[in-house]
Amino acid sequence: MSAVWDNIEATKAEVAEYKSAPGRARKSAVEAFFADDDEVEPGGTDDKVLAVLKRDSSHIMGLKLDMPRELWQRLERSSPIPWIFSHLNDLHVTPPSRWRGQPRIPFLAPHLRVLRSDGFEAYAIHQLVSSSLTTLVLLHAGSQRKAHVLATLRAVPNLEQLPLRVCLAEEEKGGMDAMMIANLPALRYFELCLEWEENLWLLGALRYPDTTSVIFGLSYVREWETAVLLEGVGTIINGAVLKKALRRCTIRIWGTDGLMIWFSRLPGDTNHTKREEAITLIFRCYKDDDEYGILGLLTENTSPSLAAVEHLPVQEMVVRTAASAHTWKNVLRAMPRVSDLVLIGNAAANFLVDIGPALWTHAAVADTSKAEDVFTQLENIALDQVTFGSANLVRSAYAYLLRFAQVLPIGREIKITVHEAVDLRDEDVRQVVLDVENLGPVLLAIEYLQLPRYEHAWKVLLWAITWVEEFRYRKSVTSPELKRSGMAHVKREWFPISSHASGDEQYMTYTLLHPLPMREGFLPMARHEDPTMPRPYGRQNHLTVVGLSQREDTHRLSPISRLPAELMVAILIGAIVDEKAASEKEGRSPHSWLKFLHVCGTWRQLIYTKSSLWTEFNATSADVTQYMLDRSGAQKAVVKGCMRGYPEERCEGILSVLQRESRRLESLDLDMHTETWRGYCLGNPEPWMLDELESLTVAMPMFWYAQAHLPFATAKLKTLESKNFDFRAIWPLMGPTLKKLVVRLDAALQTPRAVHATIRAVPNLEDLTLHVRLWRINLIDYLVTPQSITLPCLKRIELYINSEEHLRLLALLQYPITASTTFQLDCQDSLVVSALISGVSQAVNDVVARQGLHHCTMGEFNTSGIQITFARSRQEMEAGMSEQEFKLAVSGYHVDQEANIMGQLAQHLAPALALIEHLQFSRATNRNDRRAHACKVLFRAMIGVRELEAVGGKAAQFLWQILAPRSAQGTTGAGRLCPNLENVTLRWMPFGWPEEESKIDKAFRNLLSFAQCLQVGNYRTKLTIVDGINLPDEVVDRVRSIMVNLGWVGQIVVRGGWKL
């Protein structure tokens, strides 16, 4: 049992000797802490411990040394030959504090992977670093030379984690090469303490991937020094946030005297892990009076990053002073695109209540014209883990929720969602909704969810066993508690469908497969007929059923057995299909359709006997997978397994069941850990015989470069979608039966030869999507002219283009001109922007001219770029012609390059733009004047436009910004940019609110401004408003009369409308 002695605490020589002897056959972890005495006795206990460690150094895997100064010095003098740790993986060394003139550590560890230095300078540990090191923690408060730090970092090219807290000294002239840089291509986590201005130089000397998670820590010492640091790091943060599309910003208190701001991806982005590509800024050690200045500097230097935020979680926040409350208003004003605000805990909710009066105008304010422009796009507010009141105070929850609702802006459509509320009752919510509606249209809906305690869940279950669909219980519930609740006899009948974690407690969600006997042939129409039973707290998943009720008695039970058998089956199948689609769209349990087992015995028997209902399911566990396959009988199965968050044992159990039943699978979707895929792809694994498989989707979170092949043998495969798999891995799956191929691989570069060979192997392809990066071709590829690639059956193609190699691939592809095409241009490299646009322009102009694509839609692409879509007109599509589209998406460029991008598009796409007759704006926003000015270049090239259409308020505002400015000749943008314009259509545009007189004036001004844009230079233009929002008839008549008096002969036509 040598494993017992692996972890050794070397306090004495005898202890180290005794414990290390049994573990020599294994690799031990040793921790040696020596007292920091003023005098160390030569040849004493400390020297004996070091002698034992030196003798047994060959089998030590982990070592932690914390010694006084004299022992470190004696260690260097007594070791002319370095200690060799042949198996050392983890080393942690700590010298005494404030020690200058440190000796070098006389250790050699060729396989060292983790090195933590709590106080040593960079030159002292330089002998330990090598290419095998993956984690380096360098903490040192004293100043040290830049060259030493940079030399240490240059020696660890495979570093993955790098926390740094160093103070760099100012170098004398000629002391080092200013162009020295350190390349860290494998870095995944980087933390840098920015307490000194010299550290900005170190930050500029490091080169690491864009996917690195970065943390910057600033300690507030002097305002001018903090301003310099924020100016330097703000540029890096702004570039990273805009380039990586980090639209989520988390703000919280850091400790007792700090602030943390964390930029990350949106919660719905499943392509990245939680911490991947995140960037964090932490302020430490500042006083309450300094918060005003810090927030001002933060807003000034990171305004582009704040302007891109769409999702804002706030946690453990507090307003320190009255001045900081006003400054927080300026910070939040810099986030105009925030649509989702998440307040976690009571401190965050109180924070919004405290600064709410400074953010929005409320009902108590008489002058509503001074409304603040803060969170103009806010749609959702979530309250998470908030305690609303006390059980002893009946009205405390109502007062807290009402106080929160009253600080929200009036006239805005904001939805409030409360998760895991404490002491919040139904009647409190209803009363708040009524009171708030009396103040104005503040809230549209309040949804709330409480996780009931398990005792209450049992009571609800016993009371309404005939209609409850699912319940939760804590995993810590013991058998005696189950027996006391009376549910022990039915526990085995419940079917697990999901798991939930709340704090330190784990919850399991179950649904009933075999409910207790109920009244056959009847539907429970009235569920709360017994007044003695308590009403369950929280939101229940009420069952939607179909019954035959009569008008004179709506609570009368209707026998469902009276329905014909064919109608019963049709209703059941339709309900299950709708439930599956809704659960997938809303992110609910994929097995929620099992709730229809509770409707009646007839439906339960139909579900059990109809095996086709069990063929499509999610593989959540081995038991669930086997149960579903057994129920489906001999039918072909459609299986989806998103197992990225599952443990290894659970994944192996699911895969073993799927491999055993592989011949029955018709569609398979697998998303697993990289390590799980590696175990199934490396070596010579046993192939899965997928004789009936027609659709296959494989994905993993990150790419790995090993030579591997997917162990699947298919003969009828028609659809293949892969993410982060090399072309060598999917090559065995290529064949003439394949109709759809989707390959997404962002992290690794692929050779053009591999891509060409893969496409040639699927000649009957109908749908092709390639999102890959290509190597630059070498001299041999230049000399050899590749053959063209013919795809005669292609109906849709989507290509990612960011280099000239992609243009060469596009030139080789030959496919029908009728295929719908999407080109996504990545313009991060400004040197090839002109070449990319010029390379694809010929294909765009040719297709638009030959196919007659006269309808164009413009809008944003991925929140930062622009997308132009060419299609047929509505009349041609209604006449039965094909719905062909040609999409050109341009993204990845900086906002300063937007004018150049638009100019290049207008120059090279001039033939196609001149053929446009109908132009529609969708998902367009005027983020700045620069974008509106840049788009005018495209407008000048669209000389044939006869109809303009804007969908939504944002698109209408963007169109107005382009058309409204007047030229020196007195002609508006409408007459100057669109000389043939005949009609302008505004669809679904909100004009104002009709309840108050000032809001009616706002609707009048909005409509009048559009009419005036069309007055000068183009008198016969018609303004059509389709489904306008809050546009009263008197406003339309008033604008018509004014325009007639001004001599305008155009028309204002209103079709439909909405009043909110």
CSV table of N, CA and C in Angstrom, one decimal, residues 18 39 59 93 113 154 194 204 209 290 306 408 442 447 515 538 664 693 706 729 779 837 855 865 882 902 919 943 1038:
chain,number,residue,atom,x,y,z
A,18,TYR,N,11.1,8.0,6.8
A,18,TYR,CA,10.2,6.8,7.0
A,18,TYR,C,9.1,6.8,5.9
A,39,GLU,N,18.5,32.3,13.2
A,39,GLU,CA,19.7,31.5,13.0
A,39,GLU,C,19.3,30.0,12.7
A,59,HIS,N,12.2,10.3,-7.5
A,59,HIS,CA,10.9,9.8,-7.5
A,59,HIS,C,9.9,10.8,-7.0
A,93,VAL,N,7.8,27.2,-4.8
A,93,VAL,CA,8.9,27.7,-4.0
A,93,VAL,C,8.5,29.1,-3.5
A,113,ARG,N,5.9,20.8,-15.2
A,113,ARG,CA,4.7,21.3,-15.9
A,113,ARG,C,4.1,22.5,-15.2
A,154,ARG,N,10.0,34.0,-22.8
A,154,ARG,CA,10.4,33.5,-24.1
A,154,ARG,C,10.8,32.0,-24.1
A,194,LEU,N,-1.6,45.3,-13.1
A,194,LEU,CA,-1.2,46.5,-13.6
A,194,LEU,C,-1.2,47.6,-12.5
A,204,GLY,N,2.6,44.9,-24.0
A,204,GLY,CA,2.8,45.1,-25.4
A,204,GLY,C,3.8,44.1,-26.0
A,209,PRO,N,-3.0,34.1,-28.2
A,209,PRO,CA,-4.2,33.9,-29.1
A,209,PRO,C,-5.3,34.8,-28.7
A,290,ASP,N,-13.0,57.8,-3.9
A,290,ASP,CA,-12.3,57.6,-5.2
A,290,ASP,C,-13.2,57.0,-6.3
A,306,LEU,N,-18.3,49.2,-23.7
A,306,LEU,CA,-19.6,49.4,-23.0
A,306,LEU,C,-20.8,49.5,-24.0
A,408,LEU,N,-38.9,51.8,-12.5
A,408,LEU,CA,-38.8,51.5,-13.9
A,408,LEU,C,-39.4,52.6,-14.8
A,442,VAL,N,-46.0,50.2,-17.4
A,442,VAL,CA,-44.6,49.9,-17.0
A,442,VAL,C,-44.3,48.5,-17.3
A,447,GLU,N,-43.3,37.1,-14.4
A,447,GLU,CA,-43.3,35.7,-14.3
A,447,GLU,C,-42.4,35.3,-13.1
A,515,PRO,N,-49.0,6.7,-13.8
A,515,PRO,CA,-49.7,7.4,-12.7
A,515,PRO,C,-50.7,6.5,-12.0
A,538,GLY,N,-45.7,29.1,-6.6
A,538,GLY,CA,-44.9,29.1,-7.8
A,538,GLY,C,-45.7,28.7,-9.0
A,664,ARG,N,-29.9,0.3,-36.0
A,664,ARG,CA,-31.3,0.9,-36.1
A,664,ARG,C,-31.3,2.4,-36.2
A,693,LEU,N,-28.2,4.6,-41.3
A,693,LEU,CA,-28.0,6.0,-40.9
A,693,LEU,C,-28.0,6.9,-42.2
A,706,ALA,N,-4.6,15.2,-33.6
A,706,ALA,CA,-4.1,13.9,-33.7
A,706,ALA,C,-4.6,13.2,-35.0
A,729,ALA,N,-10.4,13.3,-40.5
A,729,ALA,CA,-11.3,12.5,-39.6
A,729,ALA,C,-12.6,12.1,-40.3
A,779,LEU,N,5.1,26.7,-53.0
A,779,LEU,CA,5.5,26.9,-54.4
A,779,LEU,C,5.1,25.8,-55.3
A,837,ILE,N,-13.2,41.6,-51.7
A,837,ILE,CA,-14.4,42.2,-52.3
A,837,ILE,C,-14.3,42.1,-53.9
A,855,HIS,N,-34.6,42.5,-56.0
A,855,HIS,CA,-35.0,42.9,-54.6
A,855,HIS,C,-33.7,42.7,-53.7
A,865,GLY,N,-21.2,43.6,-38.4
A,865,GLY,CA,-20.9,43.7,-39.9
A,865,GLY,C,-22.2,44.1,-40.6
A,882,SER,N,-38.4,30.4,-58.7
A,882,SER,CA,-37.6,29.9,-57.6
A,882,SER,C,-37.2,31.0,-56.6
A,902,MET,N,-17.5,50.3,-47.4
A,902,MET,CA,-18.6,50.6,-48.2
A,902,MET,C,-18.2,51.2,-49.6
A,919,LEU,N,-35.6,48.1,-52.2
A,919,LEU,CA,-34.6,48.0,-51.2
A,919,LEU,C,-35.3,48.0,-49.8
A,943,ILE,N,-29.1,53.5,-58.4
A,943,ILE,CA,-29.8,54.6,-59.1
A,943,ILE,C,-31.2,54.1,-59.5
A,1038,ARG,N,-53.7,65.3,-39.5
A,1038,ARG,CA,-53.0,66.6,-39.2
A,1038,ARG,C,-51.7,66.7,-40.1
